CSV table of C-alpha atoms in Angstrom, one decimal:
chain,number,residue,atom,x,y,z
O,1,UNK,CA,-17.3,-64.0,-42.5
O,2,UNK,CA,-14.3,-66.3,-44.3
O,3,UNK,CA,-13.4,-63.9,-47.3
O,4,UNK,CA,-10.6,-66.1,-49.1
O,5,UNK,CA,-10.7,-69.1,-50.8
O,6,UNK,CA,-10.9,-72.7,-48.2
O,7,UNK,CA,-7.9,-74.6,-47.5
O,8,UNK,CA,-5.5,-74.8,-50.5
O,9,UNK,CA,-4.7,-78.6,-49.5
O,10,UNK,CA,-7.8,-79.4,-50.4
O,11,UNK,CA,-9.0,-81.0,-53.7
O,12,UNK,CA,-8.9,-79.2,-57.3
O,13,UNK,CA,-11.9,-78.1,-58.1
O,14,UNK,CA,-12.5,-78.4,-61.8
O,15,UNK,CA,-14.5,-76.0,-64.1
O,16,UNK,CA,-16.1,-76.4,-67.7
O,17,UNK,CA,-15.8,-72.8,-69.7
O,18,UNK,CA,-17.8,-73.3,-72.9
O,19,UNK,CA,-17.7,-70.3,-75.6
O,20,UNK,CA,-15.0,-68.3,-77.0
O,21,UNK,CA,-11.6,-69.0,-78.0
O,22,UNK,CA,-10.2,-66.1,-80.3
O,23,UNK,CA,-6.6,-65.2,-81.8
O,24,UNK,CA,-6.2,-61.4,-80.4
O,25,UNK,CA,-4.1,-59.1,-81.4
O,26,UNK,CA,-3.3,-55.7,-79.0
O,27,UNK,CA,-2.0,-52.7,-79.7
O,28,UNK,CA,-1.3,-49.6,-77.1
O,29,UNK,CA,-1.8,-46.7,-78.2
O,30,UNK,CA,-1.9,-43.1,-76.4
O,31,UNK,CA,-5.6,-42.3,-77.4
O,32,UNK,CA,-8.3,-44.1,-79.1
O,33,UNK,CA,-8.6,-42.1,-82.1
O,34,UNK,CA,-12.0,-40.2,-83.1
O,35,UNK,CA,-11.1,-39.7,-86.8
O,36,UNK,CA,-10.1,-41.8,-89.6
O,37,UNK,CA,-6.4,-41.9,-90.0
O,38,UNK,CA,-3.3,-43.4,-88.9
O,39,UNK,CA,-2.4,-45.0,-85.0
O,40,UNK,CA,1.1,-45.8,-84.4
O,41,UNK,CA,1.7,-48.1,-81.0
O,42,UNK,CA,4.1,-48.0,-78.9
O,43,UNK,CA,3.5,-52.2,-77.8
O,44,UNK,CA,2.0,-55.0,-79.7
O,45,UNK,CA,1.1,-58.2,-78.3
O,46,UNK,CA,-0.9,-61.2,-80.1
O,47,UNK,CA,-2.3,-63.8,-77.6
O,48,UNK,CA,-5.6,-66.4,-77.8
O,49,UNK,CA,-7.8,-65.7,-75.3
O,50,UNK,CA,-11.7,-65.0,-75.5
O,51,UNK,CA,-14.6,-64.6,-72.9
O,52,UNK,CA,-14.7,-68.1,-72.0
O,53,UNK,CA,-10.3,-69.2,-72.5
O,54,UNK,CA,-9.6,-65.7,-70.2
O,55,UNK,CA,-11.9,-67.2,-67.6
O,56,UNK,CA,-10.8,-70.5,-67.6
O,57,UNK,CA,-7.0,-69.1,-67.8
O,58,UNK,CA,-8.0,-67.5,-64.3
O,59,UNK,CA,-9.1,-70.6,-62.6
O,60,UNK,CA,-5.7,-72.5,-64.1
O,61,UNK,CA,-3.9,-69.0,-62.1
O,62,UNK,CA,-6.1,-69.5,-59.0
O,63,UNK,CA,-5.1,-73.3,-58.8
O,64,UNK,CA,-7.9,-75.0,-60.0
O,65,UNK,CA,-8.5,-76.8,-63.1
O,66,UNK,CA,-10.1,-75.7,-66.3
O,67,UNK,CA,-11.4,-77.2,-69.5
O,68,UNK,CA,-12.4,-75.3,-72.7
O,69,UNK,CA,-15.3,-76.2,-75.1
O,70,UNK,CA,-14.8,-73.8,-77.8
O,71,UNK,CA,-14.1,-73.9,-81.9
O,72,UNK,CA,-11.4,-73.0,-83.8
O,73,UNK,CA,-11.1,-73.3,-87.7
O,74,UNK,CA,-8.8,-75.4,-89.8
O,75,UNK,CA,-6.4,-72.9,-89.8
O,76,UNK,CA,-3.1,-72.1,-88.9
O,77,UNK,CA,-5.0,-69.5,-86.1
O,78,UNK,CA,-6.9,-72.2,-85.1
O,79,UNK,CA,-3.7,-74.6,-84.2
O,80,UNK,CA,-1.8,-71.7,-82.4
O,81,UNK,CA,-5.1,-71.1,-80.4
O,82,UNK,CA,-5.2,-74.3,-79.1
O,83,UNK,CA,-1.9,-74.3,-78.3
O,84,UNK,CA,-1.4,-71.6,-76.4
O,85,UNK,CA,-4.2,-72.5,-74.2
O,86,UNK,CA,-3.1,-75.8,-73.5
O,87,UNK,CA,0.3,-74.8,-72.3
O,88,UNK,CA,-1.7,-72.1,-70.5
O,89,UNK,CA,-2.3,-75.0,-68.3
O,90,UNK,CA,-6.2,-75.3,-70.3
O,91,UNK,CA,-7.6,-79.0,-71.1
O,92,UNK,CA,-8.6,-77.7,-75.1
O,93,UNK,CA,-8.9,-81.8,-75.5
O,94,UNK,CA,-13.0,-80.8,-75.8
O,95,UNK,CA,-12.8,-78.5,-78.1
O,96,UNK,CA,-13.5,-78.5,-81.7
O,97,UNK,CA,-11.7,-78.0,-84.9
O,98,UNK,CA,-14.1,-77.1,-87.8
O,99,UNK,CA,-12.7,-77.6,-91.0
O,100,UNK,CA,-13.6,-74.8,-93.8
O,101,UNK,CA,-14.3,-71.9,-91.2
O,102,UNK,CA,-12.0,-69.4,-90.2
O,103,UNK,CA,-10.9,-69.3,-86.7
O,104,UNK,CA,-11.9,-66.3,-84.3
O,105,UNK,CA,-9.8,-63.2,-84.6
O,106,UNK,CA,-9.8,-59.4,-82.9
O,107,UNK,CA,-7.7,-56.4,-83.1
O,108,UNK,CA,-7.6,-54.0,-80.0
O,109,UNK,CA,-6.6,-51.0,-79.2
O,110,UNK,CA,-5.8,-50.1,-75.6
O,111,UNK,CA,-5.4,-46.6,-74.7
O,112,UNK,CA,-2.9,-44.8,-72.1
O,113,UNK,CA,-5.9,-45.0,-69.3
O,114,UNK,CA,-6.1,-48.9,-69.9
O,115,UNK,CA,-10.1,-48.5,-72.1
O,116,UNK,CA,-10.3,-50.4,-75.2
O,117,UNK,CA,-11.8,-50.4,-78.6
O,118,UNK,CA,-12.5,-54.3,-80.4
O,119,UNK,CA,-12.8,-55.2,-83.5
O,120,UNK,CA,-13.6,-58.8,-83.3
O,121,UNK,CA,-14.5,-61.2,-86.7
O,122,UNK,CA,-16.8,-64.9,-85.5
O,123,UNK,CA,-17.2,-67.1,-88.6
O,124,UNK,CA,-20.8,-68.3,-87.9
O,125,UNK,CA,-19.6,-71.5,-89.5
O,126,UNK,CA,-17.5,-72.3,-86.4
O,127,UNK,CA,-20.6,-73.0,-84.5
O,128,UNK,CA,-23.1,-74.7,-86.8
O,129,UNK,CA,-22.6,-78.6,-85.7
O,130,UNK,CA,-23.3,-78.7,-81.2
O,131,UNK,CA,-22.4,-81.9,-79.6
O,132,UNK,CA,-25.2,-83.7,-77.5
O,133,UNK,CA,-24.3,-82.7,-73.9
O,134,UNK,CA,-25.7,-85.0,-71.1
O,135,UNK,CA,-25.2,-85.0,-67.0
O,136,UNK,CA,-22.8,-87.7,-67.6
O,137,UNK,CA,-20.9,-85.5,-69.9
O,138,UNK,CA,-20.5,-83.2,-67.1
O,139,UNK,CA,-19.6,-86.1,-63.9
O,140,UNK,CA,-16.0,-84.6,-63.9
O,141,UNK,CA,-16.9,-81.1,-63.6
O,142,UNK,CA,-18.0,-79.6,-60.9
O,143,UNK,CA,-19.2,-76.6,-62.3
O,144,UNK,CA,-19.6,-74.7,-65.2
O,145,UNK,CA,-19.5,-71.6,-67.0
O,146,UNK,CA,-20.4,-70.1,-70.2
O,147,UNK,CA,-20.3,-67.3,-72.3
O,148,UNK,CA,-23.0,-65.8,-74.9
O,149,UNK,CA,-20.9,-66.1,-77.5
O,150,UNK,CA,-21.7,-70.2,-78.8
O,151,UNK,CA,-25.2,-70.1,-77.4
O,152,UNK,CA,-26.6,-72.9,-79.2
O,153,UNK,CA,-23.8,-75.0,-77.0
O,154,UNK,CA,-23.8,-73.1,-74.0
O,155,UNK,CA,-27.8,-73.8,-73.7
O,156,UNK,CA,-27.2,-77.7,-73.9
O,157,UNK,CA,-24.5,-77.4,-71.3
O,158,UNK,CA,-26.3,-75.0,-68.7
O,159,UNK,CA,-29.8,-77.4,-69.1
O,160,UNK,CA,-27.5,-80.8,-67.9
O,161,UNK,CA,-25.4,-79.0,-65.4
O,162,UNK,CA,-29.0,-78.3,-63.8
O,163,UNK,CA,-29.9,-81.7,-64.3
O,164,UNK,CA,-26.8,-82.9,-63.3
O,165,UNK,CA,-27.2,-80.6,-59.8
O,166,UNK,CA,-24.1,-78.5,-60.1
O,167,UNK,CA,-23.9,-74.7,-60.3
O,168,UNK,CA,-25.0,-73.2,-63.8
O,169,UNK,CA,-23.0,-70.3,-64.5
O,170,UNK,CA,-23.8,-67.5,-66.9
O,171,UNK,CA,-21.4,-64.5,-68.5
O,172,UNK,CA,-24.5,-62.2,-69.3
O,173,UNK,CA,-22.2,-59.9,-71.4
O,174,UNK,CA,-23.4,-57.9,-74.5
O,175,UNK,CA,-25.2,-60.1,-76.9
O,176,UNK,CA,-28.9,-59.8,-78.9
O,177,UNK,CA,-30.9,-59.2,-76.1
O,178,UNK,CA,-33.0,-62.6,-77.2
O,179,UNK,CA,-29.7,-64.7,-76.6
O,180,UNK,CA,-29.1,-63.4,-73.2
O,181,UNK,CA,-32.4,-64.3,-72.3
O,182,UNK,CA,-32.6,-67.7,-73.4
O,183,UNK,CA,-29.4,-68.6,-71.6
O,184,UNK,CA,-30.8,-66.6,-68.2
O,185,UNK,CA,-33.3,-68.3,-67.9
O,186,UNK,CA,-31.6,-71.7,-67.5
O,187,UNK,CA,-28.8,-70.5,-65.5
O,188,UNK,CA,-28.5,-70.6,-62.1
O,189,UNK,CA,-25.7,-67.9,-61.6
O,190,UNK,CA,-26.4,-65.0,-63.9
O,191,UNK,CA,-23.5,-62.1,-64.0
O,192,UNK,CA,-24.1,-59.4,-65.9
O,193,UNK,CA,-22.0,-57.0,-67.6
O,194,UNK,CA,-23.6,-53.1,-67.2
O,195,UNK,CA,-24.1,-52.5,-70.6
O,196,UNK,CA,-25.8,-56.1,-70.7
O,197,UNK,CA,-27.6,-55.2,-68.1
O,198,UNK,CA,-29.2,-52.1,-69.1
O,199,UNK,CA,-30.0,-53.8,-72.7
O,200,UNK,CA,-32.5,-56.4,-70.8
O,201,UNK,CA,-33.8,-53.7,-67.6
O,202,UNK,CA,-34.0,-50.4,-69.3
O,203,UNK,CA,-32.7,-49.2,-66.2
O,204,UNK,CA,-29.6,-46.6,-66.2
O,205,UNK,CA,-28.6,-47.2,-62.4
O,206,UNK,CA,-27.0,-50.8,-61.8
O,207,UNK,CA,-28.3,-50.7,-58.3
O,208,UNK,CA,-31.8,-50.7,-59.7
O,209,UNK,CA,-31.0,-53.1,-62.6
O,210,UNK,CA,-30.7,-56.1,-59.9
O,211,UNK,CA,-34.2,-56.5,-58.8
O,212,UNK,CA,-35.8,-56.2,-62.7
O,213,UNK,CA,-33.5,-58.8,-63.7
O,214,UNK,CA,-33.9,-61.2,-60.3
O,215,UNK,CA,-37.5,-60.3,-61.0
O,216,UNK,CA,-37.2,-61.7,-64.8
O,217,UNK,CA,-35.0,-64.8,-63.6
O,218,UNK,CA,-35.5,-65.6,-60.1
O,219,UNK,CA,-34.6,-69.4,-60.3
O,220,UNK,CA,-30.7,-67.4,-60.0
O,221,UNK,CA,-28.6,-65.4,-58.3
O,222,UNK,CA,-28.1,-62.2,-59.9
O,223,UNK,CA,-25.2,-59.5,-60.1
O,224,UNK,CA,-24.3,-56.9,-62.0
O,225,UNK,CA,-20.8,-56.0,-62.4
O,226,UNK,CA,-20.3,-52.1,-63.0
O,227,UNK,CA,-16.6,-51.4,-63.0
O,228,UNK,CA,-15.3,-48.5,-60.6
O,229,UNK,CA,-18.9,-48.6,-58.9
O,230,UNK,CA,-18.6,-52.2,-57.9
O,231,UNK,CA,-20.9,-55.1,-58.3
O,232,UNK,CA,-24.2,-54.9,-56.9
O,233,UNK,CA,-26.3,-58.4,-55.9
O,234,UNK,CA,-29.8,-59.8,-55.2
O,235,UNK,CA,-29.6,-61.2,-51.8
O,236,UNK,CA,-32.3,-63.3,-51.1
O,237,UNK,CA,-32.0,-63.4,-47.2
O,238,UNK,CA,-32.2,-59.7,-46.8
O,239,UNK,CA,-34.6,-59.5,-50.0
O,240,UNK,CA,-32.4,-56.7,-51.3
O,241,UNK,CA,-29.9,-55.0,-53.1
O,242,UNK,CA,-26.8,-56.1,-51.8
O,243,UNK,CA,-23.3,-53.9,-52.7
O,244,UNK,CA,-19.5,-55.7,-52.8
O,245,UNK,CA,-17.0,-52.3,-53.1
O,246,UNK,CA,-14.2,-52.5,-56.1
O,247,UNK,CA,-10.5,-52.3,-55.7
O,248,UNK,CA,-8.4,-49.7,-56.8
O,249,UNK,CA,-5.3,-50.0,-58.4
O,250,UNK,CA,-3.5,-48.0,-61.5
O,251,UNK,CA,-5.1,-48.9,-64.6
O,252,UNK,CA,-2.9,-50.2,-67.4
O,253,UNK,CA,-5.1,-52.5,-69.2
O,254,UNK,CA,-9.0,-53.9,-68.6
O,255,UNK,CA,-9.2,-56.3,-71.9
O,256,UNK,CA,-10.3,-59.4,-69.6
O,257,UNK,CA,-11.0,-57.9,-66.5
O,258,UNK,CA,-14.8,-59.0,-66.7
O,259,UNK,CA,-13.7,-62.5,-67.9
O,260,UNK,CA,-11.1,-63.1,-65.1
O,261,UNK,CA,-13.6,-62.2,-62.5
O,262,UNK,CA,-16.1,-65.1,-64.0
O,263,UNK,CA,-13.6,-67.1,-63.7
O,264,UNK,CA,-12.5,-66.7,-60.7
O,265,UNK,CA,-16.2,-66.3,-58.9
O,266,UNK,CA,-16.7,-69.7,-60.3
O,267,UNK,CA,-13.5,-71.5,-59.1
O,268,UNK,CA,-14.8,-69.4,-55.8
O,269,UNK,CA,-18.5,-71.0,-55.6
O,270,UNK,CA,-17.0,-74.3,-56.6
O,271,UNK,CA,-14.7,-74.0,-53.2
O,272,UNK,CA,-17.3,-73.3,-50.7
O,273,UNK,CA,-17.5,-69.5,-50.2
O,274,UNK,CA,-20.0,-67.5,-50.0
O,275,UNK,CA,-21.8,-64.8,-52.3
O,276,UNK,CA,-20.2,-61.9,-51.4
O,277,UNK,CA,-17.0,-63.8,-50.4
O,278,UNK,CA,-16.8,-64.9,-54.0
O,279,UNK,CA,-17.2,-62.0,-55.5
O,280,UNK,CA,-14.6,-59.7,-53.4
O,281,UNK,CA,-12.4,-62.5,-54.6
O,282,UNK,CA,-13.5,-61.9,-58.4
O,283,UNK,CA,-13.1,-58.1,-58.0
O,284,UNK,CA,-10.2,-58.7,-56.2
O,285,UNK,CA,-8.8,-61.1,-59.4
O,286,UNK,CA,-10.0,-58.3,-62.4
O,287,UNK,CA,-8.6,-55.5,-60.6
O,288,UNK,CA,-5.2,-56.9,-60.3
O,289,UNK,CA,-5.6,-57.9,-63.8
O,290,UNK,CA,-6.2,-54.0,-65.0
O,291,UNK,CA,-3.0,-53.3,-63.6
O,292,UNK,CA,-0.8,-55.5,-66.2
O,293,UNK,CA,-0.8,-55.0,-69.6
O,294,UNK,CA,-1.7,-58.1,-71.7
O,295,UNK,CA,-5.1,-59.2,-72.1
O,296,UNK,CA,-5.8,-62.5,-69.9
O,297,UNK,CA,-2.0,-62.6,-69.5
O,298,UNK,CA,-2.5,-60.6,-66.4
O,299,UNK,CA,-5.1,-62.6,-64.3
O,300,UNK,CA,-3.2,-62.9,-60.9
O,301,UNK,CA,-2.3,-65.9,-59.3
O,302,UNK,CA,-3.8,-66.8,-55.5
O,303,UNK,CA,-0.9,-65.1,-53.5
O,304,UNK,CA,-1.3,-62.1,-54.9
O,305,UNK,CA,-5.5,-61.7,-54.6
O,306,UNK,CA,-5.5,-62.9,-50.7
O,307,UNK,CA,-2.2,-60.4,-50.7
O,308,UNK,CA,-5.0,-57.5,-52.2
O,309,UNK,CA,-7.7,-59.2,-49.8
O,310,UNK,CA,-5.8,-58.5,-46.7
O,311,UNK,CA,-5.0,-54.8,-47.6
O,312,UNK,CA,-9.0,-54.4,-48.4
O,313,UNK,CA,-8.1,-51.5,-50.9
O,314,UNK,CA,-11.5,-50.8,-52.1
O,315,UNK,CA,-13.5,-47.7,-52.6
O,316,UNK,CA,-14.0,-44.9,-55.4
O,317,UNK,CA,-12.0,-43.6,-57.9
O,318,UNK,CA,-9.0,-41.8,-56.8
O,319,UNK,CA,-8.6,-40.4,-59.9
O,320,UNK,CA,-8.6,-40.8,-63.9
O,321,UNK,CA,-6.6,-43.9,-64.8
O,322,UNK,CA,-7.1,-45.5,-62.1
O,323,UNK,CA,-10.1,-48.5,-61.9
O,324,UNK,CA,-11.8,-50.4,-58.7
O,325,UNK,CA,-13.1,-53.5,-60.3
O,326,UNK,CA,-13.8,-55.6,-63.6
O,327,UNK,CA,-15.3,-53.2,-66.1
O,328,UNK,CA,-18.9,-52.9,-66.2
């Protein structure tokens, strides 16, 4: 079976990422600590990003073409948001600036073995005014993909990309279990996150958490992304459990490993491969992204996933620091 991405000669295929667009700021630290006190780092780095910018980031990487629906505020944050994604190679031109909220921020800490703890602030006034979204809104797309984290927006958007006939794509991560429902169940490509996962199944293994959720959605194709373990499917022709292996490589940083694989699964579908196809090439994307420190900064470009394809470097853990896949 074809496991990279069609002819690059071939047109652009362009995405729509609806959902967050935040002002991070990451520090690296040895250990996460336990106690209350004081962490000195050793890096800093500030950089916009989000669920939905670090997956539209990817696409831009992969060499296809991305545009964000987010919000920013008024605010200086908000401007230096927008800009860095729009010289990230990001059309922001859909995005909104809400005057009298405060724009997205996060501070991280990211540990020697590349595992994170966020602290992320979402003014709820960012998202109280949703545009009307029709199919004709969506002719230039040809698919699209949203977050949980602007849900009033991202269930307008995955309804007419239905309509409209083009793939519906869902980043089930970690939300109120009520949100991630009402989005699933009008999305047509559902990925979930493990922890997301077990929230909606009540199921500890992610092998058994696929056919309770393509049970609870079955209009959509279902995975479950679980970090070093993989990402385990619903496949419809074998009426099973279906299992793509992770890639290893030395951990430095998984902030955005999840998001760059959404990305690039969708720029993936969008191209003409297959299921598992497309989500080799996702794992392949968020594990070369774990190895760079950087948030989204680090989502590969093409050369060096079908470079990572070819060497098929997948499998377990070798050993601590070291990661096969987006995390779970």
């Amino acid at each position: 079976m074809n496991t990279t991405f069609p002819d690059p000669d071939r047109r652009q295929r362009h995405v729509l990422c609806v959902g967050a667009a935040v002002l991070d700021t990451l520090f690296r630290v040895r250990t996460i600590p336990q106690a209350p006190g004081k962490v000195l780092p050793h890096e800093m780095l500030q950089v916009a990003e989000g669920m939905a910018s670090s997956a539209a980031y990817a696409i831009v990487r992969l060499g296809g073409l991305a545009s964000l629906w987010g919000a920013v505020g008024g605010d200086q944050a908000g401007q230096q948001i927008l800009s860095e994604l729009e010289q990230a190679g990001i059309d922001v031109s859909g995005s909104a600036r809400v005057v009298g909220a405060r724009s997205a921020v996060s501070s991280i800490l990211i540990d020697d073995d590349g595992e994170r703890l966020i602290i992320p602030f979402y003014d709820p006034r960012l998202h109280e005014d949703v545009r009307t979204v029709t199919a004709g809104d969506l002719a230039a797309f040809d698919a699209v993909m949203v977050d949980v984290r602007w849900p009033a927006l991202a269930l307008k958007v995955l309804q007419a990309a239905r309509a409209a006939g083009k793939p519906a794509i869902l980043d089930g991560d970690v939300a109120p279990p009520d949100i991630i429902d009402m989005l699933a169940r009008h999305a047509d490509h559902i990925i979930f996150s493990e922890p997301a996962a077990c929230s909606l199944s009540q199921v500890d293994d992610p092998a058994g958490m696929v056919p309770f959720l393509k049970r609870q959605y079955p209009q959509a194709l279902v995975v479950v992304t679980a970090g070093e373990r993989g990402s385990y499917w619903w496949n419809d022709e074998t009426a099973g459990v279906a299992h793509v292996p992770a890639f290893r490589v030395r951990t430095v940083d998984t902030l955005a490993a999840g998001d760059i694989f959404h990305g690039a699964y969708a720029l993936a579908i969008t191209e003409g491969l297959a299921t598992d196809a497309a989500i080799r090439m996702a794992s392949a994307a968020a594990a070369l992204k774990c190895s760079t420190f950087g948030g989204r900064l680090g989502a590969p470009e093409r050369a060096a996933v079908m470079a990572l394809l070819g060497e098929g470097t997948h499998g377990p853990l070798a050993s601590a620091g070291t990661i096969a896949g987006p995390p779970g």
